[in-house]
Short mmCIF file of C-alpha atoms and ligand atoms in Angstrom, two decimals:
data_model
loop_
_atom_site.label_atom_id
_atom_site.label_comp_id
_atom_site.label_asym_id
_atom_site.label_seq_id
_atom_site.Cartn_x
_atom_site.Cartn_y
_atom_site.Cartn_z
CA MET A 28 -122.08 141.81 -101.90
CA GLU A 29 -123.68 138.47 -100.87
CA ALA A 30 -121.05 137.95 -98.24
CA VAL A 31 -121.81 141.51 -96.88
CA VAL A 32 -125.53 140.89 -96.57
CA ARG A 33 -124.95 137.50 -95.07
CA TYR A 34 -122.62 139.02 -92.50
CA ALA A 35 -125.30 141.54 -91.47
CA ALA A 36 -127.94 138.93 -91.19
CA GLU A 37 -125.82 136.55 -89.16
CA ASN A 38 -124.78 139.13 -86.76
CA HIS A 39 -128.09 140.94 -86.39
CA ASP A 40 -128.70 139.89 -82.74
CA ARG A 41 -125.18 140.97 -81.77
CA PHE A 42 -125.59 144.40 -83.48
CA LEU A 43 -128.64 144.99 -81.31
CA GLU A 44 -126.81 144.20 -78.17
CA GLU A 45 -124.05 146.66 -79.26
CA LEU A 46 -126.68 149.35 -80.03
CA LYS A 47 -127.92 148.93 -76.39
CA ASP A 48 -124.42 149.67 -75.10
CA LEU A 49 -124.31 152.89 -76.92
CA ILE A 50 -127.79 153.94 -75.67
CA ARG A 51 -126.73 153.16 -72.18
CA ILE A 52 -124.45 156.17 -72.10
CA PRO A 53 -126.37 159.27 -70.99
CA SER A 54 -124.72 161.71 -73.38
CA ILE A 55 -127.01 164.68 -72.78
CA SER A 56 -125.15 167.52 -74.37
CA SER A 57 -127.19 170.32 -72.79
CA SER A 58 -126.48 169.25 -69.24
CA THR A 59 -123.13 170.17 -67.58
CA GLU A 60 -123.75 167.42 -65.11
CA HIS A 61 -123.40 164.85 -68.02
CA LYS A 62 -120.14 166.36 -69.46
CA ASP A 63 -118.09 163.21 -68.54
CA ASP A 64 -120.80 160.95 -70.01
CA VAL A 65 -120.68 162.92 -73.28
CA ASP A 66 -116.92 162.52 -73.24
CA ARG A 67 -117.18 158.85 -72.51
CA CYS A 68 -119.64 158.43 -75.36
CA ALA A 69 -117.25 160.07 -77.83
CA HIS A 70 -114.54 157.56 -76.80
CA PHE A 71 -117.02 154.65 -77.05
CA VAL A 72 -117.94 155.71 -80.62
CA LYS A 73 -114.27 155.87 -81.49
CA GLU A 74 -113.70 152.41 -80.17
CA ILE A 75 -116.66 151.15 -82.22
CA MET A 76 -115.01 152.74 -85.30
CA LEU A 77 -111.74 151.02 -84.66
CA GLY A 78 -113.50 147.73 -83.85
CA ILE A 79 -115.44 147.61 -87.19
CA GLY A 80 -112.13 147.91 -89.13
CA LEU A 81 -111.73 151.58 -89.92
CA GLU A 82 -108.06 152.53 -90.68
CA SER A 83 -108.06 155.28 -88.01
CA ALA A 84 -110.41 156.96 -85.63
CA GLU A 85 -109.81 159.76 -83.17
CA VAL A 86 -111.59 161.92 -80.64
CA TRP A 87 -111.11 165.67 -81.29
CA GLN A 88 -111.53 168.09 -78.40
CA THR A 89 -113.43 171.33 -79.13
CA ASP A 90 -114.39 174.31 -76.88
CA GLY A 91 -117.55 172.24 -76.22
CA HIS A 92 -118.12 168.56 -76.59
CA PRO A 93 -115.71 166.27 -78.62
CA ILE A 94 -116.02 165.34 -82.23
CA VAL A 95 -115.28 161.75 -83.35
CA TYR A 96 -113.64 161.36 -86.74
CA GLY A 97 -112.75 158.13 -88.47
CA GLU A 98 -111.83 157.08 -91.90
CA CYS A 99 -111.15 154.15 -94.26
CA LEU A 100 -109.59 155.45 -97.57
CA GLY A 101 -108.76 152.24 -99.35
CA ALA A 102 -110.33 152.82 -102.75
CA PRO A 103 -108.24 155.49 -104.51
CA GLU A 104 -110.17 155.58 -107.76
CA LYS A 105 -113.57 155.65 -106.02
CA PRO A 106 -115.71 158.55 -104.69
CA THR A 107 -115.44 159.52 -101.01
CA VAL A 108 -118.49 159.55 -98.86
CA LEU A 109 -118.61 161.61 -95.65
CA ILE A 110 -121.15 160.25 -93.09
CA TYR A 111 -122.31 162.82 -90.59
CA GLY A 112 -124.34 162.08 -87.47
CA HIS A 113 -124.49 162.91 -83.73
CA TYR A 114 -123.94 160.86 -80.56
CA ASP A 115 -125.40 163.46 -78.18
CA VAL A 116 -129.04 163.22 -77.00
CA GLN A 117 -131.75 165.39 -75.60
CA PRO A 118 -132.74 165.63 -71.90
CA VAL A 119 -135.09 162.99 -70.56
CA ASP A 120 -137.53 164.92 -68.39
CA PRO A 121 -140.27 164.29 -67.43
CA LEU A 122 -138.67 161.02 -66.18
CA ASP A 123 -141.81 159.62 -64.60
CA LEU A 124 -143.47 159.23 -68.03
CA TRP A 125 -140.95 156.74 -69.25
CA GLU A 126 -142.19 153.08 -69.04
CA THR A 127 -138.61 151.84 -68.68
CA PRO A 128 -135.70 154.20 -67.79
CA PRO A 129 -134.30 156.24 -70.73
CA PHE A 130 -130.82 154.84 -70.46
CA GLU A 131 -131.71 151.20 -69.89
CA PRO A 132 -132.51 150.18 -73.36
CA SER A 133 -135.20 147.43 -73.92
CA ILE A 134 -136.74 145.82 -76.88
CA ARG A 135 -140.62 145.50 -76.74
CA ASN A 136 -142.74 144.67 -79.79
CA GLY A 137 -139.99 145.18 -82.26
CA ARG A 138 -139.07 148.49 -80.84
CA MET A 139 -135.82 149.54 -79.13
CA TYR A 140 -136.79 151.97 -76.38
CA GLY A 141 -134.33 154.43 -75.02
CA ARG A 142 -133.12 158.06 -75.26
CA GLY A 143 -131.20 158.39 -78.49
CA SER A 144 -132.46 155.12 -79.99
CA VAL A 145 -133.74 156.90 -83.13
CA ASP A 146 -132.19 160.47 -82.66
CA ASP A 147 -129.47 159.70 -83.56
CA LYS A 148 -127.53 156.80 -81.97
CA GLY A 149 -129.61 154.15 -83.78
CA GLN A 150 -129.24 155.82 -87.12
CA VAL A 151 -125.47 156.32 -86.74
CA HIS A 152 -125.18 152.71 -85.61
CA ILE A 153 -126.92 151.64 -88.88
CA HIS A 154 -123.96 153.05 -90.88
CA LEU A 155 -121.26 151.72 -88.46
CA LYS A 156 -122.75 148.24 -88.76
CA ALA A 157 -123.24 148.51 -92.63
CA VAL A 158 -119.55 149.46 -92.93
CA GLN A 159 -118.57 146.63 -90.53
CA SER A 160 -120.54 144.19 -92.73
CA TRP A 161 -118.54 145.29 -95.75
CA LEU A 162 -115.13 145.23 -94.07
CA LYS A 163 -115.65 141.97 -92.18
CA GLY A 164 -117.65 140.36 -94.94
CA THR A 165 -115.31 141.08 -97.84
CA GLY A 166 -112.34 142.88 -96.35
CA THR A 167 -112.87 145.98 -98.40
CA LEU A 168 -115.24 149.01 -98.88
CA PRO A 169 -116.42 149.89 -102.46
CA ILE A 170 -115.94 153.60 -101.60
CA ASN A 171 -113.68 155.85 -99.44
CA LEU A 172 -115.40 156.50 -96.23
CA LYS A 173 -115.18 159.20 -93.58
CA PHE A 174 -117.21 159.36 -90.32
CA LEU A 175 -117.83 162.71 -88.66
CA ILE A 176 -119.90 162.14 -85.48
CA GLU A 177 -120.43 165.10 -83.30
CA GLY A 178 -121.64 165.68 -79.74
CA GLU A 179 -123.30 169.08 -79.99
CA GLU A 180 -126.03 168.67 -82.66
CA GLU A 181 -128.77 168.95 -80.07
CA VAL A 182 -127.44 172.26 -78.79
CA GLY A 183 -126.90 173.81 -82.09
CA SER A 184 -123.44 172.46 -83.43
CA LYS A 185 -121.73 175.53 -82.09
CA ASN A 186 -118.06 174.20 -82.53
CA LEU A 187 -118.56 172.16 -85.71
CA ASN A 188 -118.26 174.99 -88.18
CA ALA A 189 -114.82 175.94 -86.99
CA PHE A 190 -113.73 172.31 -87.01
CA LEU A 191 -114.93 172.05 -90.64
CA ILE A 192 -113.09 175.15 -91.66
CA ASP A 193 -109.88 174.13 -89.90
CA ASN A 194 -110.02 170.58 -91.38
CA GLN A 195 -111.52 171.11 -94.83
CA LYS A 196 -108.95 168.88 -96.47
CA MET A 197 -109.46 165.99 -94.08
CA LEU A 198 -113.22 166.31 -94.41
CA ALA A 199 -113.34 166.75 -98.27
CA ALA A 200 -115.75 164.33 -99.87
CA ASP A 201 -117.77 163.81 -103.08
CA VAL A 202 -121.04 163.20 -101.19
CA VAL A 203 -122.25 163.85 -97.68
CA LEU A 204 -124.64 161.23 -96.27
CA ILE A 205 -126.77 161.76 -93.21
CA SER A 206 -129.29 159.61 -91.36
CA ASP A 207 -130.96 161.82 -88.86
CA THR A 208 -134.41 162.33 -90.28
CA SER A 209 -137.60 160.23 -90.65
CA MET A 210 -139.42 158.24 -93.25
CA LEU A 211 -142.86 159.65 -94.29
CA GLN A 212 -144.38 156.55 -92.74
CA LYS A 213 -143.57 152.94 -92.21
CA GLY A 214 -142.82 151.09 -95.38
CA VAL A 215 -142.12 154.21 -97.40
CA PRO A 216 -138.37 154.85 -97.77
CA SER A 217 -137.76 158.61 -97.86
CA ILE A 218 -135.08 160.94 -98.95
CA CYS A 219 -135.23 164.30 -97.20
CA CYS A 220 -134.43 167.25 -99.48
CA GLY A 221 -135.37 170.19 -97.16
CA LEU A 222 -134.87 171.10 -93.52
CA ARG A 223 -136.11 174.18 -91.69
CA GLY A 224 -133.72 176.44 -89.92
CA LEU A 225 -134.09 177.70 -86.25
CA ALA A 226 -133.90 180.94 -84.27
CA TYR A 227 -134.46 180.47 -80.55
CA PHE A 228 -134.97 183.15 -77.91
CA GLN A 229 -135.69 183.80 -74.27
CA ILE A 230 -137.77 186.85 -73.45
CA ASP A 231 -137.27 188.28 -69.88
CA LEU A 232 -139.53 191.01 -68.45
CA ARG A 233 -139.28 192.93 -65.16
CA GLY A 234 -142.03 195.03 -63.73
CA SER A 235 -140.61 195.92 -60.28
CA LYS A 236 -137.66 195.39 -58.02
CA GLN A 237 -139.42 192.45 -56.21
CA ASP A 238 -142.68 190.77 -55.88
CA LEU A 239 -145.56 193.05 -54.71
CA HIS A 240 -148.68 192.52 -52.63
CA SER A 241 -151.49 192.44 -55.15
CA GLY A 242 -153.87 194.33 -52.78
CA SER A 243 -151.43 197.09 -51.71
CA PHE A 244 -150.02 197.55 -55.28
CA GLY A 245 -152.67 196.08 -57.67
CA GLY A 246 -153.90 198.89 -59.88
CA ALA A 247 -150.73 201.00 -59.59
CA VAL A 248 -148.25 198.76 -61.52
CA LYS A 249 -148.22 196.78 -64.76
CA ASN A 250 -148.11 193.07 -64.09
CA PRO A 251 -145.21 191.65 -66.17
CA ILE A 252 -147.19 188.40 -66.88
CA HIS A 253 -149.86 190.50 -68.49
CA ALA A 254 -147.26 192.43 -70.40
CA LEU A 255 -145.76 189.24 -71.61
CA THR A 256 -149.09 187.86 -72.87
CA GLU A 257 -149.65 191.08 -74.70
CA ILE A 258 -146.31 190.60 -76.44
CA VAL A 259 -146.98 186.97 -77.17
CA ASN A 260 -150.41 187.81 -78.64
CA GLN A 261 -148.79 190.23 -81.06
CA LEU A 262 -146.27 187.69 -82.46
CA LYS A 263 -148.80 186.10 -84.87
CA ASP A 264 -151.78 187.41 -86.49
CA GLU A 265 -155.30 185.80 -86.86
CA LYS A 266 -154.25 184.12 -90.04
CA GLY A 267 -151.35 182.31 -88.33
CA ARG A 268 -148.79 184.60 -89.97
CA ILE A 269 -145.84 185.87 -88.16
CA ALA A 270 -146.39 189.60 -87.40
CA ILE A 271 -142.77 190.73 -87.26
CA PRO A 272 -142.22 193.38 -89.87
CA GLY A 273 -139.91 192.13 -92.65
CA PHE A 274 -140.02 188.55 -91.49
CA TYR A 275 -141.20 187.09 -94.80
CA ASP A 276 -138.75 189.11 -96.95
CA ASP A 277 -136.29 186.25 -97.59
CA VAL A 278 -138.83 183.42 -97.65
CA VAL A 279 -138.78 181.37 -100.93
CA ASP A 280 -142.42 180.88 -101.91
CA LEU A 281 -143.84 177.52 -102.84
CA VAL A 282 -144.04 177.03 -106.59
CA PRO A 283 -146.84 175.04 -108.25
CA GLY A 284 -144.54 172.08 -108.79
CA ASP A 285 -143.71 171.90 -105.07
CA ARG A 286 -147.29 171.98 -104.14
CA GLU A 287 -148.27 169.16 -106.59
CA ALA A 288 -145.38 167.01 -105.48
CA LEU A 289 -146.41 167.44 -101.79
CA ALA A 290 -150.09 166.75 -102.60
CA GLN A 291 -149.21 163.49 -104.22
CA LEU A 292 -147.52 162.02 -101.16
CA PRO A 293 -149.33 159.38 -99.16
CA PHE A 294 -150.29 161.72 -96.24
CA ASP A 295 -153.73 161.97 -94.66
CA GLU A 296 -154.38 165.14 -92.63
CA GLU A 297 -157.20 163.53 -90.72
CA ASP A 298 -155.11 160.54 -89.74
CA TYR A 299 -152.38 162.95 -88.67
CA ARG A 300 -154.81 164.93 -86.50
CA LYS A 301 -156.00 161.73 -84.76
CA GLU A 302 -152.51 160.55 -84.21
CA ILE A 303 -151.45 163.62 -82.34
CA GLY A 304 -154.83 163.86 -80.53
CA ALA A 305 -155.64 167.46 -81.37
CA ALA A 306 -159.24 168.61 -81.52
CA LYS A 307 -158.47 170.51 -84.74
CA LEU A 308 -155.38 171.32 -86.78
CA TYR A 309 -154.00 174.82 -86.95
CA GLY A 310 -151.63 176.50 -89.36
CA GLU A 311 -150.99 179.47 -91.53
CA GLU A 312 -154.12 180.06 -93.65
CA GLY A 313 -153.89 178.90 -97.30
CA PHE A 314 -151.42 176.15 -96.87
CA SER A 315 -151.82 172.31 -96.41
CA VAL A 316 -150.42 170.61 -93.28
CA LEU A 317 -147.26 169.40 -95.20
CA GLU A 318 -146.75 172.78 -96.73
CA ASN A 319 -146.97 174.43 -93.37
CA LEU A 320 -144.75 171.84 -91.63
CA TRP A 321 -141.95 171.75 -94.41
CA CYS A 322 -142.09 174.83 -96.49
CA ARG A 323 -143.35 177.66 -94.29
CA PRO A 324 -141.78 179.35 -91.30
CA THR A 325 -143.50 179.18 -87.90
CA LEU A 326 -143.34 180.61 -84.41
CA ASP A 327 -143.99 178.78 -81.19
CA VAL A 328 -143.78 179.65 -77.52
CA CYS A 329 -142.01 176.59 -76.02
CA GLY A 330 -142.46 177.64 -72.31
CA ILE A 331 -143.73 180.52 -70.30
CA TRP A 332 -143.32 181.10 -66.61
CA GLY A 333 -143.45 183.57 -63.75
CA GLY A 334 -145.43 184.32 -60.59
CA PHE A 335 -147.05 181.98 -58.13
CA THR A 336 -147.88 178.48 -59.27
CA GLY A 337 -147.77 176.45 -56.06
CA GLU A 338 -150.58 174.89 -54.05
CA GLY A 339 -153.42 177.19 -52.88
CA SER A 340 -153.37 180.93 -53.53
CA LYS A 341 -150.96 183.82 -52.93
CA THR A 342 -152.04 187.30 -53.59
CA VAL A 343 -148.94 188.65 -55.37
CA ILE A 344 -147.87 190.67 -58.46
CA PRO A 345 -144.73 188.94 -59.70
CA ALA A 346 -141.61 190.97 -60.37
CA GLU A 347 -140.72 188.97 -63.49
CA ALA A 348 -142.08 187.00 -66.35
CA HIS A 349 -140.31 184.90 -68.98
CA ALA A 350 -140.86 182.94 -72.19
CA LYS A 351 -138.89 180.73 -74.55
CA VAL A 352 -139.73 181.21 -78.23
CA SER A 353 -138.67 179.08 -81.16
CA ILE A 354 -138.94 180.24 -84.77
CA ARG A 355 -138.50 177.64 -87.54
CA LEU A 356 -137.14 179.22 -90.73
CA VAL A 357 -137.16 178.27 -94.40
CA SER A 358 -134.83 179.08 -97.26
CA HIS A 359 -133.33 181.72 -97.67
CA GLN A 360 -133.97 183.13 -94.15
CA ASP A 361 -131.00 183.77 -92.00
CA PRO A 362 -131.25 183.27 -88.19
CA GLU A 363 -129.12 186.31 -87.42
CA THR A 364 -131.24 188.64 -89.64
CA VAL A 365 -134.42 187.13 -88.03
CA ALA A 366 -132.99 187.59 -84.58
CA ALA A 367 -132.42 191.30 -85.25
CA LEU A 368 -135.95 191.74 -86.52
CA PHE A 369 -137.39 189.79 -83.57
CA GLU A 370 -135.48 191.88 -80.94
CA ASP A 371 -136.50 195.18 -82.54
CA TYR A 372 -140.16 194.09 -82.72
CA VAL A 373 -140.37 192.84 -79.15
CA SER A 374 -138.79 195.95 -77.80
CA LYS A 375 -141.17 198.01 -79.80
CA ILE A 376 -144.35 196.24 -78.67
CA ALA A 377 -143.35 195.82 -75.04
CA PRO A 378 -145.46 197.83 -72.77
CA PRO A 379 -143.50 200.89 -71.44
CA GLU A 380 -144.15 199.87 -67.84
CA VAL A 381 -141.78 196.85 -68.11
CA GLU A 382 -138.10 196.29 -68.81
CA VAL A 383 -137.66 193.84 -71.56
CA SER A 384 -134.65 191.94 -72.73
CA VAL A 385 -134.25 189.22 -75.34
CA GLN A 386 -131.56 186.53 -75.26
CA ARG A 387 -130.49 184.82 -78.38
CA MET A 388 -130.14 181.07 -77.92
CA HIS A 389 -129.00 178.70 -80.55
CA GLY A 390 -129.97 178.83 -84.18
CA GLY A 391 -129.37 177.19 -87.47
CA LEU A 392 -129.72 177.77 -91.27
CA PRO A 393 -132.48 176.11 -93.28
CA PHE A 394 -131.47 173.71 -96.16
CA LEU A 395 -132.88 172.92 -99.55
CA ALA A 396 -131.17 170.24 -101.73
CA ASP A 397 -130.63 170.32 -105.39
CA THR A 398 -131.64 166.74 -106.24
CA SER A 399 -130.30 166.68 -109.76
CA HIS A 400 -126.96 165.05 -108.79
CA PRO A 401 -126.64 161.31 -109.56
CA ALA A 402 -126.04 160.60 -105.87
CA PHE A 403 -129.87 161.08 -105.33
CA GLU A 404 -130.77 158.52 -108.14
CA ALA A 405 -128.16 156.09 -106.56
CA SER A 406 -129.82 156.58 -103.17
CA VAL A 407 -133.25 155.84 -104.64
CA ARG A 408 -132.03 152.59 -106.16
CA ALA A 409 -130.40 151.53 -102.82
CA LEU A 410 -133.37 152.31 -100.69
CA LYS A 411 -135.85 150.70 -103.11
CA LYS A 412 -133.79 147.50 -103.01
CA GLY A 413 -133.38 147.63 -99.13
CA PHE A 414 -137.01 148.32 -98.37
CA ASP A 415 -138.51 146.60 -101.47
CA SER A 416 -140.76 149.67 -101.98
CA ASP A 417 -140.85 152.90 -103.93
CA VAL A 418 -138.98 155.87 -102.55
CA VAL A 419 -140.37 159.37 -101.93
CA PHE A 420 -138.82 162.78 -101.62
CA ILE A 421 -139.86 164.62 -98.55
CA ARG A 422 -138.82 167.53 -96.36
CA GLU A 423 -138.64 167.81 -92.58
CA GLY A 424 -139.93 170.59 -90.30
CA GLY A 425 -136.97 170.00 -87.89
CA SER A 426 -133.44 171.40 -88.13
CA ILE A 427 -129.92 170.00 -88.49
CA PRO A 428 -127.90 173.24 -88.29
CA PHE A 429 -124.72 171.74 -89.89
CA VAL A 430 -126.30 170.59 -93.08
CA GLN A 431 -126.51 173.95 -94.88
CA THR A 432 -123.09 174.84 -93.69
CA ILE A 433 -121.42 171.68 -94.96
CA ASP A 434 -123.35 172.00 -98.21
CA GLU A 435 -121.88 175.54 -98.69
CA VAL A 436 -118.36 174.72 -97.62
CA LEU A 437 -117.85 171.38 -99.45
CA ASN A 438 -120.18 172.37 -102.39
CA VAL A 439 -121.17 168.63 -102.85
CA PRO A 440 -124.56 166.97 -102.69
CA VAL A 441 -125.83 166.33 -99.19
CA VAL A 442 -128.17 163.25 -99.13
CA LEU A 443 -130.45 162.89 -96.07
CA VAL A 444 -131.59 159.22 -95.89
CA GLY A 445 -133.62 158.87 -92.78
CA PHE A 446 -134.62 155.64 -91.13
CA GLY A 447 -136.79 157.06 -88.19
CA LEU A 448 -140.60 157.22 -88.01
CA PRO A 449 -142.55 160.37 -87.23
CA ASP A 450 -144.14 158.84 -84.04
CA GLU A 451 -141.01 157.43 -82.47
CA ASN A 452 -141.08 160.05 -79.71
CA ALA A 453 -137.78 161.80 -80.46
CA HIS A 454 -137.10 164.37 -77.66
CA ALA A 455 -139.99 163.00 -75.67
CA PRO A 456 -140.56 160.26 -73.09
CA ASN A 457 -140.44 156.68 -74.46
CA GLU A 458 -138.35 157.42 -77.47
CA TRP A 459 -138.16 154.16 -79.59
CA PHE A 460 -136.62 153.01 -82.89
CA ASP A 461 -138.31 150.48 -85.15
CA MET A 462 -136.14 147.41 -85.33
CA GLU A 463 -137.32 146.49 -88.72
CA ASN A 464 -136.23 149.86 -90.07
CA TYR A 465 -132.82 149.42 -88.18
CA GLU A 466 -132.45 146.07 -90.07
CA LYS A 467 -133.59 147.46 -93.47
CA GLY A 468 -131.50 150.52 -92.83
CA ILE A 469 -128.30 148.45 -92.54
CA LEU A 470 -129.25 146.59 -95.76
CA SER A 471 -130.05 149.75 -97.64
CA SER A 472 -126.79 151.32 -96.45
CA ILE A 473 -124.79 148.25 -97.64
CA TYR A 474 -126.42 148.73 -101.15
CA LEU A 475 -125.98 152.52 -100.90
CA TYR A 476 -122.21 152.45 -100.50
CA ASP A 477 -122.19 150.12 -103.54
CA GLU A 478 -124.42 152.42 -105.61
CA LEU A 479 -122.37 155.45 -104.62
CA SER A 480 -119.08 153.80 -105.78
CA ARG A 481 -120.40 154.40 -109.42
CA ILE A 482 -121.56 158.06 -109.29
N1 BES B 25 -132.88 164.59 -85.72
C1 BES B 25 -133.25 165.95 -85.45
C2 BES B 25 -133.68 166.77 -86.67
C3 BES B 25 -135.06 166.29 -87.13
C4 BES B 25 -136.11 166.86 -86.46
C5 BES B 25 -135.34 165.46 -88.11
C6 BES B 25 -137.43 166.59 -86.76
C7 BES B 25 -136.63 165.10 -88.47
C8 BES B 25 -137.66 165.66 -87.85
C9 BES B 25 -132.21 166.64 -84.73
O1 BES B 25 -131.46 165.83 -83.90
C10 BES B 25 -132.82 167.76 -84.02
O2 BES B 25 -133.66 167.48 -83.03
N2 BES B 25 -132.45 169.01 -84.22
C11 BES B 25 -132.79 170.20 -83.47
C12 BES B 25 -131.84 171.26 -83.70
C13 BES B 25 -131.77 172.32 -82.73
C14 BES B 25 -131.61 171.82 -81.30
C15 BES B 25 -130.64 173.24 -83.03
C16 BES B 25 -134.25 170.65 -83.68
O3 BES B 25 -134.72 170.51 -84.84
O4 BES B 25 -134.91 171.01 -82.73
ZN1 ZN B 26 -132.79 165.70 -82.03
#
């Protein structure tokens, strides 16, 4: 092990330069304009896999963006670990708010800035470099290792389920390991044992064939923007509960043990409020901030548009109005069931004067881990050694759609060991990754593969 740790330490600066090369590729999965870049990124990841000494690595085409799969199966008596992550990134707008361009990575004050630096290129890179340190430092790995790095996580992992079903034997493993989440705070290594799911919609309203003069027609027609706000106002009640009938039927309630465990975590609601700069926090009545973020479903309008928003004034009744709505789900809610309930409810409450349609966008299942498997204890030991600090069990409010699927299909423990921080601006301008966590992440992963060899 000493040689492995030494290799990582001696090559640290080189690793950082290589991470920059990965961040330089604008692999925005949601944008057709970047299709070639996404493709290029997949091949780049494959080349890294071959360069670090894996036995094989290949780019697999799908109906969407490619999947990169690589393996090193040189330890027949030992467990097999499948590492899942993603090389695709979110869009970068608004571009003018970035201090340095999103795809020109730069290190400032111990932070690597750039789109994908933490979500998820930097965290995938941690594992690639930890594996490299084993292979180049000692010539072997203590476990069998498989890498599954996809290019569609940020758009709902649409083609990954079919890939998993078609290649179950190739992907079979004893443990799935994922680094695409955050630590509770700096210095507190964290294992994530719950993720929320997602159901995402666009609501489109039409009030007339075309825009109308607000003097000639105002008073005779229903304005679709008003109709939309009436709908939006009825999505949640005054207690912050989602008003869709039947919505809570499949929600697993918090049990006293969960509540105590969350209450004991080092998390201060007032510090959190100040950090996000909100005048006052808001959430479903009767639940703490962490309970609301991690264990309760929620609904948010992500965007709303329609009518005249240009300079000056224009007296018009718009023909259309639109909104994007995200609903975060918890176990055992199902995005399809929730989508049907949402569509029924929206068409029921829509004012009769407008035509309404609901488009289903991407979704994903929520996830809750059973932490009794020895892989969790092994991960605690490795993280404790890597960070020299006690480990906490947390959940995340975000979603990784593939996690519940792979848990169900492989029926093995899925361990989410995250090296991000909550304030690293994932999906926002000036995304960054803490370079101390990158380094300690590599060290912890080196220990983790060793720990997992004995489960
Ligand atoms: N890395 C995130 C998941 C995550 C979010 C972890 C928040 C920790 C905190 C992942 O890349 C992501 O952003 N997922 C999307 C999924 C969606 C687009 C289907 C999300 O949660 O919005
Ligand atoms: Zn993301």
